[in-house]
N, CA, C and O atoms as a DFTB+ gen file, in Angstrom:
704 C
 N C O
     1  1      22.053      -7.352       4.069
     2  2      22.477      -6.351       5.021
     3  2      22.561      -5.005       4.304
     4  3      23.114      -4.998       3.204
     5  1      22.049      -3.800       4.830
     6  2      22.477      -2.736       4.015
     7  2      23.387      -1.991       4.861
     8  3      23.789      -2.311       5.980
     9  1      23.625      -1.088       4.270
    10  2      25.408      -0.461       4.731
    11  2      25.166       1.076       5.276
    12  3      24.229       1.717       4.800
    13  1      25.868       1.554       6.099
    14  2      25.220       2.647       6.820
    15  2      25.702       4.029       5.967
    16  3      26.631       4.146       5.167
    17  1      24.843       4.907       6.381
    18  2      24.782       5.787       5.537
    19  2      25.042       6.820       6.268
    20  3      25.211       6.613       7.470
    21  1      25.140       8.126       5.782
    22  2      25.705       9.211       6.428
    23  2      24.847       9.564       7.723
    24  3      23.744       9.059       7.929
    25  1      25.351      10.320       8.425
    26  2      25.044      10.354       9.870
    27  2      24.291      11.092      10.138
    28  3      24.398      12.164       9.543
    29  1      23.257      10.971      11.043
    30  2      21.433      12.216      10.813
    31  2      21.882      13.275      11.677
    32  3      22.490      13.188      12.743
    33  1      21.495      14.265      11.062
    34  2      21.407      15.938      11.562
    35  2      20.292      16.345      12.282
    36  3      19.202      15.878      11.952
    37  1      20.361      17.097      13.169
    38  2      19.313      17.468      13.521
    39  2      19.036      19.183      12.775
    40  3      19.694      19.798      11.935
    41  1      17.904      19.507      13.449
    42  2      17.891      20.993      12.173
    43  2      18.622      21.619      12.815
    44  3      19.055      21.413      13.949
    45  1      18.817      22.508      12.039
    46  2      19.638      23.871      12.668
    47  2      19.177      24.661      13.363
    48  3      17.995      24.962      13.200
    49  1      20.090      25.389      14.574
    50  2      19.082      25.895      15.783
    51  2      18.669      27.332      15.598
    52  3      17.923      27.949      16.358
    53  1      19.257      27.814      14.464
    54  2      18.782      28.827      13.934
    55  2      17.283      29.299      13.048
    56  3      17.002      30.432      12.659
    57  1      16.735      28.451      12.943
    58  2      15.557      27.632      12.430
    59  2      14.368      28.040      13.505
    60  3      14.162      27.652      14.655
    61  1      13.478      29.241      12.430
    62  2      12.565      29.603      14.122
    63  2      11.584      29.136      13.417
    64  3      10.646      28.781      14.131
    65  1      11.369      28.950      11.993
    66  2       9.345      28.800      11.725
    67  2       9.636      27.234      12.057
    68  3      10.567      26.465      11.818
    69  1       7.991      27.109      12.932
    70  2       7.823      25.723      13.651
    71  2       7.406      24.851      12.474
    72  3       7.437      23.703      12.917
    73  1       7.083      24.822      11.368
    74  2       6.910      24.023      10.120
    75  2       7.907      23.039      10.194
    76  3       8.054      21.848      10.467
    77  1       8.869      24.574       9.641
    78  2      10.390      23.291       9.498
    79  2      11.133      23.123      10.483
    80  3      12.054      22.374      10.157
    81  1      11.217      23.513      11.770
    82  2      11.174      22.409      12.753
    83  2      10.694      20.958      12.901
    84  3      11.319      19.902      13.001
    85  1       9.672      21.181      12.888
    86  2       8.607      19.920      13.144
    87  2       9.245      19.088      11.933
    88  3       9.850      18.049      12.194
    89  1       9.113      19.553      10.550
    90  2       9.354      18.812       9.392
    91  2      11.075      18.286       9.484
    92  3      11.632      17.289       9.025
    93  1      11.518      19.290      10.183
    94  2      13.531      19.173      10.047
    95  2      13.651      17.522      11.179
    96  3      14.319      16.536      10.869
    97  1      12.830      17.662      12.424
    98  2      12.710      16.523      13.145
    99  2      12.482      15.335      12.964
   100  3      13.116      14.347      13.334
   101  1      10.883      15.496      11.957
   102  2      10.721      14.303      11.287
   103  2      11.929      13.561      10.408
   104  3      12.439      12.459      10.613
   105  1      12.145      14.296       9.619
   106  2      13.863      13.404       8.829
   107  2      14.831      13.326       9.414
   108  3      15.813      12.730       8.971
   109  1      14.781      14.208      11.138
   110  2      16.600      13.583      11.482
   111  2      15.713      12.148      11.967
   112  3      16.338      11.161      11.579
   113  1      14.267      11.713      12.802
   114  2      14.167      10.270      13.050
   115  2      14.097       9.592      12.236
   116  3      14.285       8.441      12.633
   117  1      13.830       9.683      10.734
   118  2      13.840       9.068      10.084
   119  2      15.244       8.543      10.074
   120  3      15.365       7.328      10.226
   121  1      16.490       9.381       9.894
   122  2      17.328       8.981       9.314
   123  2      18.120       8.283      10.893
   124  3      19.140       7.605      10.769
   125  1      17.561       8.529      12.206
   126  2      18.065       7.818      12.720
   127  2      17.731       6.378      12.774
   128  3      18.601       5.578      13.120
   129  1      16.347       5.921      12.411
   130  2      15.745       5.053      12.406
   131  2      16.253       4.232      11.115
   132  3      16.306       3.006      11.010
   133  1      16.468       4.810      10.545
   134  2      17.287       4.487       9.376
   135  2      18.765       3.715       9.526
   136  3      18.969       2.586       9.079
   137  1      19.861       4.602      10.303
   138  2      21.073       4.130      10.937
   139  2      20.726       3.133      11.944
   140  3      21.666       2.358      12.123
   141  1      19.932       2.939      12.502
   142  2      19.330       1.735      14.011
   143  2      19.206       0.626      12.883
   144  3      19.661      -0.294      13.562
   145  1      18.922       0.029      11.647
   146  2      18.686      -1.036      11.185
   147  2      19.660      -1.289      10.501
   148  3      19.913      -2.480      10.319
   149  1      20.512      -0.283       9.907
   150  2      21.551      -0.317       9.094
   151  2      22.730      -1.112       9.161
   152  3      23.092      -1.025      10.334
   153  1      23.647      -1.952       8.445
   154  2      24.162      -2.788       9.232
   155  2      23.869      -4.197       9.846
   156  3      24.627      -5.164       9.917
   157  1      22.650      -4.075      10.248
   158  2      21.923      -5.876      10.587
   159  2      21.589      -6.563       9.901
   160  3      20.680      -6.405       9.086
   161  1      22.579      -7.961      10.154
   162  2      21.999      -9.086       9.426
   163  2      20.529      -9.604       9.367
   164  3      20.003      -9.735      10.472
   165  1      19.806      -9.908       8.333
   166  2      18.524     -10.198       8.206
   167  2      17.752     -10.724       9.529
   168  3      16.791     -10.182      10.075
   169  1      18.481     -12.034       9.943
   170  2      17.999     -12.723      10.613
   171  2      17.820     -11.458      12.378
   172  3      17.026     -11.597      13.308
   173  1      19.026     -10.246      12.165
   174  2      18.478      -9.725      13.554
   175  2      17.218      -8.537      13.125
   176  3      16.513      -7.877      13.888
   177  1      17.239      -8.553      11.985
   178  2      16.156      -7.506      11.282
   179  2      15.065      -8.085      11.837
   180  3      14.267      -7.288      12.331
   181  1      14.764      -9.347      11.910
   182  2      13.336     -10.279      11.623
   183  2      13.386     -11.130      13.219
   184  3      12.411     -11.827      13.500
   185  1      14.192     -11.062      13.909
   186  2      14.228     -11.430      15.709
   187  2      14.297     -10.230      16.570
   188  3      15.103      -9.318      16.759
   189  1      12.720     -10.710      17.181
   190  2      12.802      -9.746      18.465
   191  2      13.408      -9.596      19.181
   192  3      14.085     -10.603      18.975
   193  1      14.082      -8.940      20.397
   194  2      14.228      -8.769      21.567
   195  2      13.957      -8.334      23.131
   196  3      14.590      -8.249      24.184
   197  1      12.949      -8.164      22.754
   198  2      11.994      -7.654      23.768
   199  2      10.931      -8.225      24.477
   200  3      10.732      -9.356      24.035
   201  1      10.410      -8.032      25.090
   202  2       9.252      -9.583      25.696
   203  2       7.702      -8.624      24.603
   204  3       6.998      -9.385      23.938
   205  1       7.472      -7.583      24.567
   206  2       6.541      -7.544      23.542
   207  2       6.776      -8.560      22.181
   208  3       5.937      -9.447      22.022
   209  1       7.518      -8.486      21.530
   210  2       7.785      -9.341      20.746
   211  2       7.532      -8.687      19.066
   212  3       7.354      -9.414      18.089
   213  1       7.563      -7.323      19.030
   214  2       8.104      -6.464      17.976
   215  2       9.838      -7.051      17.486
   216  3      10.755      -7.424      18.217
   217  1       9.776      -6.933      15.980
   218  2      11.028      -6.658      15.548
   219  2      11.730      -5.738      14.744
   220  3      10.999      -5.257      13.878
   221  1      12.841      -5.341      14.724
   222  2      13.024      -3.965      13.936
   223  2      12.449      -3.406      12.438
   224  3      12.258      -2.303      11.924
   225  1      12.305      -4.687      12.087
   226  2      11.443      -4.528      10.589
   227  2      10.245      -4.005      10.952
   228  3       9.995      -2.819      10.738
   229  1       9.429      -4.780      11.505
   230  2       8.039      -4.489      12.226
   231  2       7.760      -3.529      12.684
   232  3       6.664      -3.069      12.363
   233  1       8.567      -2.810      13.597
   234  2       8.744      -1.442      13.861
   235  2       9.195      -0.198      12.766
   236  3       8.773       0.945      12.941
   237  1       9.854      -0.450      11.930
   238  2      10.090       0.119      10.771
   239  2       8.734       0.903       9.762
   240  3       8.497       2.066       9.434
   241  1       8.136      -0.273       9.541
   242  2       6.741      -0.741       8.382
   243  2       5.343      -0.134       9.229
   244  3       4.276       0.343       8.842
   245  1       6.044      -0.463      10.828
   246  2       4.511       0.434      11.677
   247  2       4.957       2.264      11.566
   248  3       3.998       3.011      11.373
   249  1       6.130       2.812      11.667
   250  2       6.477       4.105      11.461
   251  2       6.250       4.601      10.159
   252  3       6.331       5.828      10.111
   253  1       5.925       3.896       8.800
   254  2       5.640       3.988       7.916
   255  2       4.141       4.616       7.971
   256  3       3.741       5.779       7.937
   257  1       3.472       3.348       8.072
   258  2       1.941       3.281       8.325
   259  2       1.047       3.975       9.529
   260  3      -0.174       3.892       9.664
   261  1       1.939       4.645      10.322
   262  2       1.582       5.208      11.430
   263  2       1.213       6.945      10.794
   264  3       0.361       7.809      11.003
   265  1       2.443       6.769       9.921
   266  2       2.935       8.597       9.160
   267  2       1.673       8.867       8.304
   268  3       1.121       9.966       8.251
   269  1       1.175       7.499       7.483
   270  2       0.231       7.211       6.451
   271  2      -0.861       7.692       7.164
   272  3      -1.303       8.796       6.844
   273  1      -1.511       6.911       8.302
   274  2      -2.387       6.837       9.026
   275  2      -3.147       8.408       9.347
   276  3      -4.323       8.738       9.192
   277  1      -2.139       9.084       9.776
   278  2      -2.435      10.781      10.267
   279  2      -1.866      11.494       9.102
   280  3      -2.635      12.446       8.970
   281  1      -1.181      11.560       8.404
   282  2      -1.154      12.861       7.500
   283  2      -1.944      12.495       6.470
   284  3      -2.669      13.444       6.171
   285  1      -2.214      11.146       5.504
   286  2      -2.915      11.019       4.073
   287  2      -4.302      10.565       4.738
   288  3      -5.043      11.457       4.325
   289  1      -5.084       9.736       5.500
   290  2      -5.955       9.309       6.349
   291  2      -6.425       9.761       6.926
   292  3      -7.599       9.404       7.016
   293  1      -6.014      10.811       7.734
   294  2      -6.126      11.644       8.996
   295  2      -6.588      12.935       8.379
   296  3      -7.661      13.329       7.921
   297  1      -5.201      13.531       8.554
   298  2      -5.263      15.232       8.110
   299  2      -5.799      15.284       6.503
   300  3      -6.792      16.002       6.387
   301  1      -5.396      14.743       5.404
   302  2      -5.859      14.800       4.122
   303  2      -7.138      14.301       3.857
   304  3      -7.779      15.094       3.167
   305  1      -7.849      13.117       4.194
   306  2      -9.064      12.274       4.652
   307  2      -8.936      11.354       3.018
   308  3      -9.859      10.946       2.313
   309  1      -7.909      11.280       2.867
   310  2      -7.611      10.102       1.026
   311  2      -8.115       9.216       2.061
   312  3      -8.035       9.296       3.287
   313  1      -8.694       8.283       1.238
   314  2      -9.066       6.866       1.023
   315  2      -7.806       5.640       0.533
   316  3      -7.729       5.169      -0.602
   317  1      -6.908       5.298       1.667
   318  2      -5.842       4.430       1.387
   319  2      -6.390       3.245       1.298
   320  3      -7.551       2.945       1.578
   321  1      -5.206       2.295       0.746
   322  2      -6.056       0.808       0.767
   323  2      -6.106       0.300       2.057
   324  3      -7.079      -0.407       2.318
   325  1      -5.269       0.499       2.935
   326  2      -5.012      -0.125       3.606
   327  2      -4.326       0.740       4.906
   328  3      -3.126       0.931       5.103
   329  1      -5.423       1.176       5.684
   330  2      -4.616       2.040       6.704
   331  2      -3.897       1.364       7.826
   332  3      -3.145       2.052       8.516
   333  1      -4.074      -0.169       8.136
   334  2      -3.845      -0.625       8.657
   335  2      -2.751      -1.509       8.234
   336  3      -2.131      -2.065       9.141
   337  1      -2.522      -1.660       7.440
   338  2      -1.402      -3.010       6.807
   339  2      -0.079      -3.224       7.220
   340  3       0.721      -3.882       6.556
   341  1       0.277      -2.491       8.697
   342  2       1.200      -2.833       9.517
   343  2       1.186      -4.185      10.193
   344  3       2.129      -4.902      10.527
   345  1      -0.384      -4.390      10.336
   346  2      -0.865      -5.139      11.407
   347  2      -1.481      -6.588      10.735
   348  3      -2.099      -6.796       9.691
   349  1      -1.021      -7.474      11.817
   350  2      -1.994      -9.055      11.573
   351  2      -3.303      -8.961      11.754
   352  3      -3.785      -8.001      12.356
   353  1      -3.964      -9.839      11.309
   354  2      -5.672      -9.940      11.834
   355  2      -5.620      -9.559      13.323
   356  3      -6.693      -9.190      13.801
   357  1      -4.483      -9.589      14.185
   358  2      -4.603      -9.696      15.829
   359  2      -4.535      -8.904      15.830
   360  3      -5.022      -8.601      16.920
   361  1      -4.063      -7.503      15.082
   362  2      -3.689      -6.523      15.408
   363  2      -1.840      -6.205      15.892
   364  3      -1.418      -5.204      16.472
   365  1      -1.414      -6.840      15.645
   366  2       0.230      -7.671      15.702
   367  2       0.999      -6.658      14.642
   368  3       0.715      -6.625      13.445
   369  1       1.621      -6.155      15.022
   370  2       2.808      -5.892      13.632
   371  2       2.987      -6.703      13.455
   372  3       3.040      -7.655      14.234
   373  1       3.291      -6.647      11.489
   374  2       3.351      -7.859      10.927
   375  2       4.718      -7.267       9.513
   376  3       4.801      -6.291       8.768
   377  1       5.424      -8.301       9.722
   378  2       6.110      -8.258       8.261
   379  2       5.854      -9.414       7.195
   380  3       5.812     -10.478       7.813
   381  1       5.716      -9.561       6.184
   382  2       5.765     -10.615       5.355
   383  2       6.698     -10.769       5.198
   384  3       7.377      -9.789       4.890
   385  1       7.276     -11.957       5.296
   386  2       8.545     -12.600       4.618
   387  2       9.460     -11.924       3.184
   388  3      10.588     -11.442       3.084
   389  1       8.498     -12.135       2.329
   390  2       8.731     -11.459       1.519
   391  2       9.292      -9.698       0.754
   392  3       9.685      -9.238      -0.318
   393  1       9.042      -9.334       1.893
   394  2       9.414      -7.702       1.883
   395  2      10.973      -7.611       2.668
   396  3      11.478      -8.356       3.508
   397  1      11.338      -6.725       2.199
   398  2      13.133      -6.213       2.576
   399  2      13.064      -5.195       3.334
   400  3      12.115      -4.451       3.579
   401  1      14.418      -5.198       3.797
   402  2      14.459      -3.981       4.847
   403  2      14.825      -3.243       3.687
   404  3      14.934      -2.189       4.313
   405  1      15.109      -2.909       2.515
   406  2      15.730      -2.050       1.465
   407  2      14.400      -1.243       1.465
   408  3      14.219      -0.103       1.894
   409  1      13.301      -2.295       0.750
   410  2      12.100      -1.565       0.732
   411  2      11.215      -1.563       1.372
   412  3      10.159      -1.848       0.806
   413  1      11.167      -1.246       2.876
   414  2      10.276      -1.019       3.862
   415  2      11.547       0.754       4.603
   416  3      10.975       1.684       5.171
   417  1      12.683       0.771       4.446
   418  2      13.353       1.573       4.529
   419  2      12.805       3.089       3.575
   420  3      12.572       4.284       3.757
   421  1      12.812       1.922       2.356
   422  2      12.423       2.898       0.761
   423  2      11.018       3.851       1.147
   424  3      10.822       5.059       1.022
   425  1      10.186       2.794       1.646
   426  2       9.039       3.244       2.155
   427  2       8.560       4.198       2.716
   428  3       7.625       4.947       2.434
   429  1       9.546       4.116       3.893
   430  2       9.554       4.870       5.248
   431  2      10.113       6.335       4.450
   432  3       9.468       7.323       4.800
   433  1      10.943       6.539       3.686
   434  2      11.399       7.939       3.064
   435  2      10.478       8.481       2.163
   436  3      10.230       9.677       2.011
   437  1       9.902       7.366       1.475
   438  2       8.893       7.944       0.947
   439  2       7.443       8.616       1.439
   440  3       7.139       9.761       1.106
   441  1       6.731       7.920       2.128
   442  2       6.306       8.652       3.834
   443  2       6.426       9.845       3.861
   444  3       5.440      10.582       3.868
   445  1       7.853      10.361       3.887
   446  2       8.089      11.351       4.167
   447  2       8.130      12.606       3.173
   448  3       7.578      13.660       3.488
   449  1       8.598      12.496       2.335
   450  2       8.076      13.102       1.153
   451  2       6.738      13.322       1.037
   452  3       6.177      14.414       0.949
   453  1       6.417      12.604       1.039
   454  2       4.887      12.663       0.755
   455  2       4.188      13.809       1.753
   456  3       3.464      14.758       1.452
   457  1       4.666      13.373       3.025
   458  2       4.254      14.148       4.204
   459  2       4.916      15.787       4.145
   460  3       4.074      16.686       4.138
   461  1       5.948      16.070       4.116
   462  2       6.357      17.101       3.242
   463  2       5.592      17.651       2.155
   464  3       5.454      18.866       2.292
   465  1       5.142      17.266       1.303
   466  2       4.271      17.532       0.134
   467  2       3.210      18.285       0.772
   468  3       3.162      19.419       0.293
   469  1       2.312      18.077       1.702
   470  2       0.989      18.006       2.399
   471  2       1.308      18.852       3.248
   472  3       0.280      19.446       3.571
   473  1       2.551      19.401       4.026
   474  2       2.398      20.064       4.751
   475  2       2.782      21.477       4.357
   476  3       2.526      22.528       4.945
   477  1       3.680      21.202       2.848
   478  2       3.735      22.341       2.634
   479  2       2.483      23.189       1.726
   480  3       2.537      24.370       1.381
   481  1       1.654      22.470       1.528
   482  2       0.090      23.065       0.876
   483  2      -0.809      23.468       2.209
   484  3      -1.989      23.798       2.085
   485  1      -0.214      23.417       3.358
   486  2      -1.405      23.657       4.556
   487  2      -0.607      24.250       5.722
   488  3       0.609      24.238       5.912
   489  1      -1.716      24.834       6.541
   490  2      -1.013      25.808       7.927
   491  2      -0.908      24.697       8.959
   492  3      -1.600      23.687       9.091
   493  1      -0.067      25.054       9.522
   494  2      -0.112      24.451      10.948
   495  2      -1.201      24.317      11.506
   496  3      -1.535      23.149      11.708
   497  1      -1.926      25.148      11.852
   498  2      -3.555      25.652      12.232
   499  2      -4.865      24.714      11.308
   500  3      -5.915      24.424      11.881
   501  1      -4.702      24.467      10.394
   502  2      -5.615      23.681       9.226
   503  2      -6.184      22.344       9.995
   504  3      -5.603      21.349      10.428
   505  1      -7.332      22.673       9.985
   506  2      -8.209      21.529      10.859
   507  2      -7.841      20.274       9.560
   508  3      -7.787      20.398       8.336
   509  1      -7.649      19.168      10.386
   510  2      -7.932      17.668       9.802
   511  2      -9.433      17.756       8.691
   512  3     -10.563      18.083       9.056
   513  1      -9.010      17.363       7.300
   514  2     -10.815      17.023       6.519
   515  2     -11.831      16.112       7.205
   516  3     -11.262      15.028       7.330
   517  1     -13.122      16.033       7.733
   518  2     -13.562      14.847       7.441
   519  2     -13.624      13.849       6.633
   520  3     -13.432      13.902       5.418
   521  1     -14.004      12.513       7.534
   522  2     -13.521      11.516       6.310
   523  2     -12.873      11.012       6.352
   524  3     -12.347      11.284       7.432
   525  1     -12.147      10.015       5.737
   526  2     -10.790       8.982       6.105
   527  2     -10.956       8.521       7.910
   528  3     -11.943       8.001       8.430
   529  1      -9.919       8.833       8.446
   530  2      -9.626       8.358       9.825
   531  2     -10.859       9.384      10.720
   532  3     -11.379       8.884      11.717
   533  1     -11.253      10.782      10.295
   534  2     -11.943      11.703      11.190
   535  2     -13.365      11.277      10.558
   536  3     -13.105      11.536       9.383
   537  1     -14.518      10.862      10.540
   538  2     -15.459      11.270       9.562
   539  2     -16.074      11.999      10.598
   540  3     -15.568      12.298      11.679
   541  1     -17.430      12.316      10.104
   542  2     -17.999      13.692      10.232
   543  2     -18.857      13.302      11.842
   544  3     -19.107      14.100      12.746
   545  1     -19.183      11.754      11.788
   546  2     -19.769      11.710      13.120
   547  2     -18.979      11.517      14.226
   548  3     -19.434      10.953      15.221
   549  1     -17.996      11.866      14.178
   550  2     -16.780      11.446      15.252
   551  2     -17.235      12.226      16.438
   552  3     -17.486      13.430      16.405
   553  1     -17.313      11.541      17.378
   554  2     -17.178      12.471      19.049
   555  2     -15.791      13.279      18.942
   556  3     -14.764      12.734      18.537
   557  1     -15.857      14.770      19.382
   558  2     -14.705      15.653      19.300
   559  2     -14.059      15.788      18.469
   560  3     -14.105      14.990      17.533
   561  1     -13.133      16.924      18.471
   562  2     -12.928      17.817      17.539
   563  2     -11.961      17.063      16.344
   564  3     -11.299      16.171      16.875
   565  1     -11.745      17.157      15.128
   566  2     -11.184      16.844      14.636
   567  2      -9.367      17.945      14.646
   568  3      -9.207      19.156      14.497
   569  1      -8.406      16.908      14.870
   570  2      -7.188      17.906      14.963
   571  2      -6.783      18.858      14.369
   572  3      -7.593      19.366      13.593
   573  1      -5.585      19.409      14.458
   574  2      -5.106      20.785      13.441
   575  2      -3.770      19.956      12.701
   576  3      -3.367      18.835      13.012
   577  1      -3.360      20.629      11.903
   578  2      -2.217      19.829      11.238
   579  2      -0.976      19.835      12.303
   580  3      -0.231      18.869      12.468
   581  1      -0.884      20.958      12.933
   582  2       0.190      20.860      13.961
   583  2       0.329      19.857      14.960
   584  3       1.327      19.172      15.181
   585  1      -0.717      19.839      15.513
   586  2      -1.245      18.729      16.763
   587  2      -0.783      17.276      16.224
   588  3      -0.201      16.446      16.923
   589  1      -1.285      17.033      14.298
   590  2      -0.716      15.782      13.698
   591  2       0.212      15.286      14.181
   592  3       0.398      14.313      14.912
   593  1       1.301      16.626      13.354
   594  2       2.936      16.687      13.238
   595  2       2.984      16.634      14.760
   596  3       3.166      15.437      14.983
   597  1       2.934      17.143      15.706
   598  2       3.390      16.307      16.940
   599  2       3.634      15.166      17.352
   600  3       4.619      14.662      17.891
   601  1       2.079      14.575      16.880
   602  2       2.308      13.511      17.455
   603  2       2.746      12.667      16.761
   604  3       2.950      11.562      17.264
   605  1       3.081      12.930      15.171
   606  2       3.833      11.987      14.342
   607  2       5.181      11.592      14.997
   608  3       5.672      10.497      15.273
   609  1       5.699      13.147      15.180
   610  2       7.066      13.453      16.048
   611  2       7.329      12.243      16.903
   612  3       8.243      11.433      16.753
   613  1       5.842      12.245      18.355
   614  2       6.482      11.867      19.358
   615  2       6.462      10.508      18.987
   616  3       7.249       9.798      19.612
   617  1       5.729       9.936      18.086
   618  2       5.549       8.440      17.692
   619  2       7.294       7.726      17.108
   620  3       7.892       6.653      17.176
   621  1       7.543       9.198      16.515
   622  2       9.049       8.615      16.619
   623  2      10.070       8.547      16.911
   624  3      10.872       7.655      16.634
   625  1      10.248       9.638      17.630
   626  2      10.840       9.725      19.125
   627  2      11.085       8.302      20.010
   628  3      12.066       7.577      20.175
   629  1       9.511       8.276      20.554
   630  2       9.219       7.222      21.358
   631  2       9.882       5.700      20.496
   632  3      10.475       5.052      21.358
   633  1       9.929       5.234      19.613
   634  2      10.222       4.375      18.836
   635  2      11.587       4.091      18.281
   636  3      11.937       2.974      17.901
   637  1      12.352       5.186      18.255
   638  2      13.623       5.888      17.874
   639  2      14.173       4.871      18.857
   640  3      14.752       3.794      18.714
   641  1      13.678       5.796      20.209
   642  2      14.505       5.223      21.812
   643  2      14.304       3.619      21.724
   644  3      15.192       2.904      22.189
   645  1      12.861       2.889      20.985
   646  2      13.039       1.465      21.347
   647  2      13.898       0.687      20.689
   648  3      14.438      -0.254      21.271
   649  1      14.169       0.992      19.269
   650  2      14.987       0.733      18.383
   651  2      16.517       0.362      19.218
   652  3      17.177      -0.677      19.233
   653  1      16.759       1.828      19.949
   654  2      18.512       2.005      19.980
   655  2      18.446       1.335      20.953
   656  3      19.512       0.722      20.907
   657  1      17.853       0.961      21.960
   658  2      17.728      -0.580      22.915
   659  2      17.782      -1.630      22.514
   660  3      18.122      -2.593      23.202
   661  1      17.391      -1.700      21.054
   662  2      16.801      -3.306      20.962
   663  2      18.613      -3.304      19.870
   664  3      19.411      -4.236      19.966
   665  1      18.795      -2.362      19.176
   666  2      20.448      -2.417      18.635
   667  2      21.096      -2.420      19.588
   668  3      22.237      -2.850      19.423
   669  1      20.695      -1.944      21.065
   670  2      22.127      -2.290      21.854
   671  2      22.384      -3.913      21.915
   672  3      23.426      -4.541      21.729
   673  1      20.957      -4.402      22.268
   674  2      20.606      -5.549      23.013
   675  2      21.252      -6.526      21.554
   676  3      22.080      -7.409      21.778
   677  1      20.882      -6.312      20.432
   678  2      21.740      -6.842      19.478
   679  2      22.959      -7.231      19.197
   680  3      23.430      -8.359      19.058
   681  1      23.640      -5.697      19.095
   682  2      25.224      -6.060      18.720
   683  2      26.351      -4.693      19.875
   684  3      27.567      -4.534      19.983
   685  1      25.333      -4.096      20.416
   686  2      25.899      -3.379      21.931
   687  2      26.316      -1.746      20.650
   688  3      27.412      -1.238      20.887
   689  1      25.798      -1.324      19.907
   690  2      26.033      -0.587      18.951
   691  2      25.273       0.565      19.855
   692  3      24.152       0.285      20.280
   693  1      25.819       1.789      20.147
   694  2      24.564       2.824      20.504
   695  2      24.895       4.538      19.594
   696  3      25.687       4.567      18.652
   697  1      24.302       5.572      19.979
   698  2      24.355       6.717      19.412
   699  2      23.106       6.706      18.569
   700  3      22.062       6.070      18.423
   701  1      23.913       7.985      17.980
   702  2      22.603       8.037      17.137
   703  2      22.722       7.527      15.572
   704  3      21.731       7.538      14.842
């Protein structure tokens, strides 16, 4: 079980360049996504609740690999091992047994850093490289870094909200 940690901020509303907005957003979901697992015994880490049949780990390790996917894959065009390694052969989020919520948590912050790193070497405006996730024969345009960071955003947003359902549905725990 890990133990909860201080309580996520959102940015400050004084905060006008949209960079660190976008970037201030990304770490308050992180860190809410962070507090949503915090606290649960293994066994509710690794049981679904939902009729999809995602579990909070699973969901965790896909917000990881999702971040991977569009900023180092996407917008950067690196060659990861594995852009997919959220997923089963079915295409399934997948956790291995073997992995912790400590370090799929660890992960997920690191993600972010990383993503931080990358955004602060580039404009909002900075078309995606070809290559990686865009290559060069792709039908339509390849994105801007902003458009990324959106939709990194709404990916965790959207995911944030499934989380604090599936912790209600758990132990009736809500907030942020």
């Amino acid at each position: 079980m890990i133990t909860p940690s201080d309580a996520a901020h959102k940015p400050a509303r004084e905060i006008a360049d949209p960079k660190e907005l976008l970037l201030g957003y990304l770490d308050y979901y992180r860190s809410v996504i962070t507090r949503k697992i915090e606290g649960l015994a293994g066994s509710d880490l690794s049981r679904s609740r939902v009729p999809s049949g995602w579990t909070p780990l699973e969901l965790v390790k896909h917000l990881t690999y999702m971040e991977e996917r569009w900023l180092r894959w996407g917008f950067m065009a690196e060659q990861i091992q594995s852009p997919h390694g959220d997923e089963d052969e079915a295409g399934r989020w997948h956790v291995a047994p073997e992995e912790t919520a400590a370090e799929l948590i660890g992960a997920l912050h690191a993600v972010g850093e990383r993503t931080r790193r990358i955004v602060s070497q580039a404009e909002l405006t900075d078309i995606a490289a070809p290559g990686g996730r865009f290559s060069e024969g792709d039908s339509g345009p390849r994105p801007t870094l902003g458009w990324i960071l959106m939709y990194v955003l709404q990916e965790y947003a959207r995911h944030a909200g499934h989380l604090d359902i599936a912790r209600e549905l758990i132990d009736h725990a809500t907030g942020e």
